[in-house]
Amino acid sequence: MSQFSHFDDAGASRMVNVGAKPATRRVARASGIVRMLPTTLAAICQGPGAKGDVREVARLAGIMAAKRTSDLIPLCHPLALDSVEIQLTPAGDDGLWIESQVEITAKTGVEMEALTAVTVAALTVYDMCKSMDRGMVIERVQLEAKSGGASGEFARPAAGEVGA
Amino acid sequence: MSQFSHFDDAGASRMVNVGAKPATRRVARASGIVRMLPTTLAAICQGPGAKGDVREVARLAGIMAAKRTSDLIPLCHPLALDSVEIQLTPAGDDGLWIESQVEITAKTGVEMEALTAVTVAALTVYDMCKSMDRGMVIERVQLEAKSGGASGEFARPAAGEVGA
Amino acid sequence: MSQFSHFDDAGASRMVNVGAKPATRRVARASGIVRMLPTTLAAICQGPGAKGDVREVARLAGIMAAKRTSDLIPLCHPLALDSVEIQLTPAGDDGLWIESQVEITAKTGVEMEALTAVTVAALTVYDMCKSMDRGMVIERVQLEAKSGGASGEFARPAAGEVGA
Amino acid sequence: MSQFSHFDDAGASRMVNVGAKPATRRVARASGIVRMLPTTLAAICQGPGAKGDVREVARLAGIMAAKRTSDLIPLCHPLALDSVEIQLTPAGDDGLWIESQVEITAKTGVEMEALTAVTVAALTVYDMCKSMDRGMVIERVQLEAKSGGASGEFARPAAGEVGA
Amino acid sequence: MSQFSHFDDAGASRMVNVGAKPATRRVARASGIVRMLPTTLAAICQGPGAKGDVREVARLAGIMAAKRTSDLIPLCHPLALDSVEIQLTPAGDDGLWIESQVEITAKTGVEMEALTAVTVAALTVYDMCKSMDRGMVIERVQLEAKSGGASGEFARPAAGEVGA
Amino acid sequence: MSQFSHFDDAGASRMVNVGAKPATRRVARASGIVRMLPTTLAAICQGPGAKGDVREVARLAGIMAAKRTSDLIPLCHPLALDSVEIQLTPAGDDGLWIESQVEITAKTGVEMEALTAVTVAALTVYDMCKSMDRGMVIERVQLEAKSGGASGEFARPAAGEVGA
């Protein structure tokens, strides 16, 4: 048998059949960091009333992308998400930390939606800032936790402080 | 004036006006790494005739996503790409290195298309392997080089061997 | 607290969490008018057997757009609609009145779907007729009624005859 | 012959053949107004540092929709837009005036893109504010001006002050 | 009354109202054949380790298209599919036989999703092979069976061997 | 070297690089037939003033799908089409013959766009009529002719009368 649930015994890709699974409450959280020049981070994080809010543009892009995850990831199931939230907070003087949380009651989980939200938000930060800092790097995009479903809970072990 | 080309002087987002720019040849290369368990990498990289090709699924997802970059990144221009190529190669015993190259003759560059190709390919690797390795991490997504356009050449300085 | 349900306390946009809401029967009706030259309206409303049916093209565009509302409106939830109907009827000698009705059993309402159906149908009327009447105006796009959900019933007070 | 360029002589819809047209510089401007309660407008237009920026969400939605016009309007040509700008300004104490400008060098015009930008921005304002003011109305969505192409210039005659 | 469920009594198209239907288990199977030169079929069906897997590309395209059926077919309901599987097997020495199976628990069936999966997979086979065999023909795309829903079971009568 | 232009020497899929090709005038024509019960065909082909026009719905679906070909076929280039036309005419007493013609000036051809237009129009005919005739079959979907580009002209040899 294939080790990969997305391949059948002959190695053909397939959308895994979730028809027999019960719909349960599922939550997934993911995160990632965009590393940049301190001057870029300072420009993004100007106080209230600043001219232009990079984080809001990135947040909206991430939310919209989460809704379209099944259009992007070939074998993901289409899902009617209940909730998507994204936060972007400074991490040290050269990092913008992006966290997402996605919720649903469904037969399958929303890990990919949470990860897609983070990566598209990160790409949008890159796009908004690239004219001043083309060397930005997207780092450490990972699932933080998930709950619900037959595979049970997942929580990433702490790995030291973000931005350290 | 706003420091961000995507905001006007009042801080309102806009699609930058490229109407007066000449269409020139533009190439962008990007890369990223998916870190995983060595057993996951071994399962992905089985020899010819293996049952299921994770890398081909990821490659197709990345190519298709590159074509839809302007649907995902709010202020990107829609572009009729001439070429998209994606390679996925092992990096050490626990990394899958993803590289993309995108080409076009247009008034604006294809950095975001190259980065989108890499990230969606990486997300697809995650999706295909997550049932065996939920702790995978997407690392070091970055622009490697670009050419063409008024902002000229960009080449990332070498940073040691990938996978080191 | 923010006055806007789509912003959190820090002013960050979010998709409102409907996870705890029950799925209930919801109906929304919306309407709008396209004002045009009487000759344009006459050309649209030719009798049976006419060469080309502007209203059918607009109706299909509106139905298809209603299905894609969550792709267009950033913070709308993706929804699997049960029904979409659109009617286009003459209002006086210079107006085409567009009404939509959308139904679903879901955790959130379909007001935006009904309004999107009307506006995209109206835009399509404009597109089909613009070569003969570039001055057409889309007027009075509004929610007529909604039922279902915690916010209860809404019915717009009558405002005189349409087309008056 | 059909009076409608989008129908052939038998009344069948078609995408008009622009193959023989030269690519020329084209600009289109459109506008519309969202009528609302004065308290709603006041909540939207809070000063710098306000918690949440409705206008920025609407602006991004309108820009993204302009890029997808040919997905929404059945017989529109797909176009690689050079520029999209959207402004939202108060009109009196109960109106939010939305203006768009779209530019391209192409064989066909961008009137529909400009009108789509306005209407989707208006729908997004409705979505963001509907929990406090379900009676909002989208009014007077119209083409303001266009230039370029065989049909020449169009400029709407002034009609008194907006918001009056 | 219209003979067509997708038209109302006035002949206006509509999305059929399925609001009153119960959600039941539904399965649909469809198939089709791509006729081609024997040398083309031989190139596609090389053994394990071959350079490039046309069938895997077609399979992924078909699965992704099934998920987007309601974007393509104007009056189809949007559906959250539980499962999509596609098989491509040689039929004689000049045919590639494509079969799909789609499953869901919903108020409406998935015949169109199964047929869309087959046709887009077939189109992708054409695209991958057209540089060597432009004369390929897509034949006999048909529903094989469906179950679930008020209209009950459907099974196509056997019609002799495929590829005969 | 791979026999397939869409695979590189290692068998990895890629979007073929058309960057060095000149943009030339390209036209493609495709066709297909939907076989059905004579009563179904009669219902579709009622005279002027009939209640509901199946062919118009199918035509619009085909035109819209042609515009989205690069979203559906993984390795197709995104293209800004100049023209799409689709005709549906009775073939004998049990066939509906669908023909498309697509035109563009571009670096690559529009065969896939013409074939996608035909197949999605055919699927839409199936969808509109399936409640009365589930056994309909889509037959003989093929490229009729193409011109323009390095691979030159293609014209399918006549094969007897359609519908025979």
mmCIF file with all atom_site columns, C-alpha atoms in Angstrom, chain C residues 9 23 26 57 61 65 113 123 128 132 137:
data_model
loop_
_atom_site.group_PDB
_atom_site.id
_atom_site.type_symbol
_atom_site.label_atom_id
_atom_site.label_alt_id
_atom_site.label_comp_id
_atom_site.label_asym_id
_atom_site.label_entity_id
_atom_site.label_seq_id
_atom_site.pdbx_PDB_ins_code
_atom_site.Cartn_x
_atom_site.Cartn_y
_atom_site.Cartn_z
_atom_site.occupancy
_atom_site.B_iso_or_equiv
_atom_site.pdbx_formal_charge
_atom_site.auth_seq_id
_atom_site.auth_comp_id
_atom_site.auth_asym_id
_atom_site.auth_atom_id
_atom_site.pdbx_PDB_model_num
ATOM 1  C CA . ASP C 1 9   ? -10.547 45.270 18.794  1.00 0.00 ? 9   ASP C CA 1
ATOM 2  C CA . ALA C 1 23  ? -27.474 26.373 10.446  1.00 0.00 ? 23  ALA C CA 1
ATOM 3  C CA . ARG C 1 26  ? -32.094 31.902 5.192   1.00 0.00 ? 26  ARG C CA 1
ATOM 4  C CA . VAL C 1 57  ? -27.127 36.855 -20.541 1.00 0.00 ? 57  VAL C CA 1
ATOM 5  C CA . ALA C 1 61  ? -23.951 36.343 -15.201 1.00 0.00 ? 61  ALA C CA 1
ATOM 6  C CA . ALA C 1 65  ? -21.503 35.751 -9.703  1.00 0.00 ? 65  ALA C CA 1
ATOM 7  C CA . GLU C 1 113 ? -24.998 36.934 -2.577  1.00 0.00 ? 113 GLU C CA 1
ATOM 8  C CA . LEU C 1 123 ? -23.083 45.406 -15.092 1.00 0.00 ? 123 LEU C CA 1
ATOM 9  C CA . MET C 1 128 ? -24.333 44.334 -23.649 1.00 0.00 ? 128 MET C CA 1
ATOM 10 C CA . MET C 1 132 ? -25.646 52.125 -28.096 1.00 0.00 ? 132 MET C CA 1
ATOM 11 C CA . VAL C 1 137 ? -26.786 54.397 -14.801 1.00 0.00 ? 137 VAL C CA 1
#
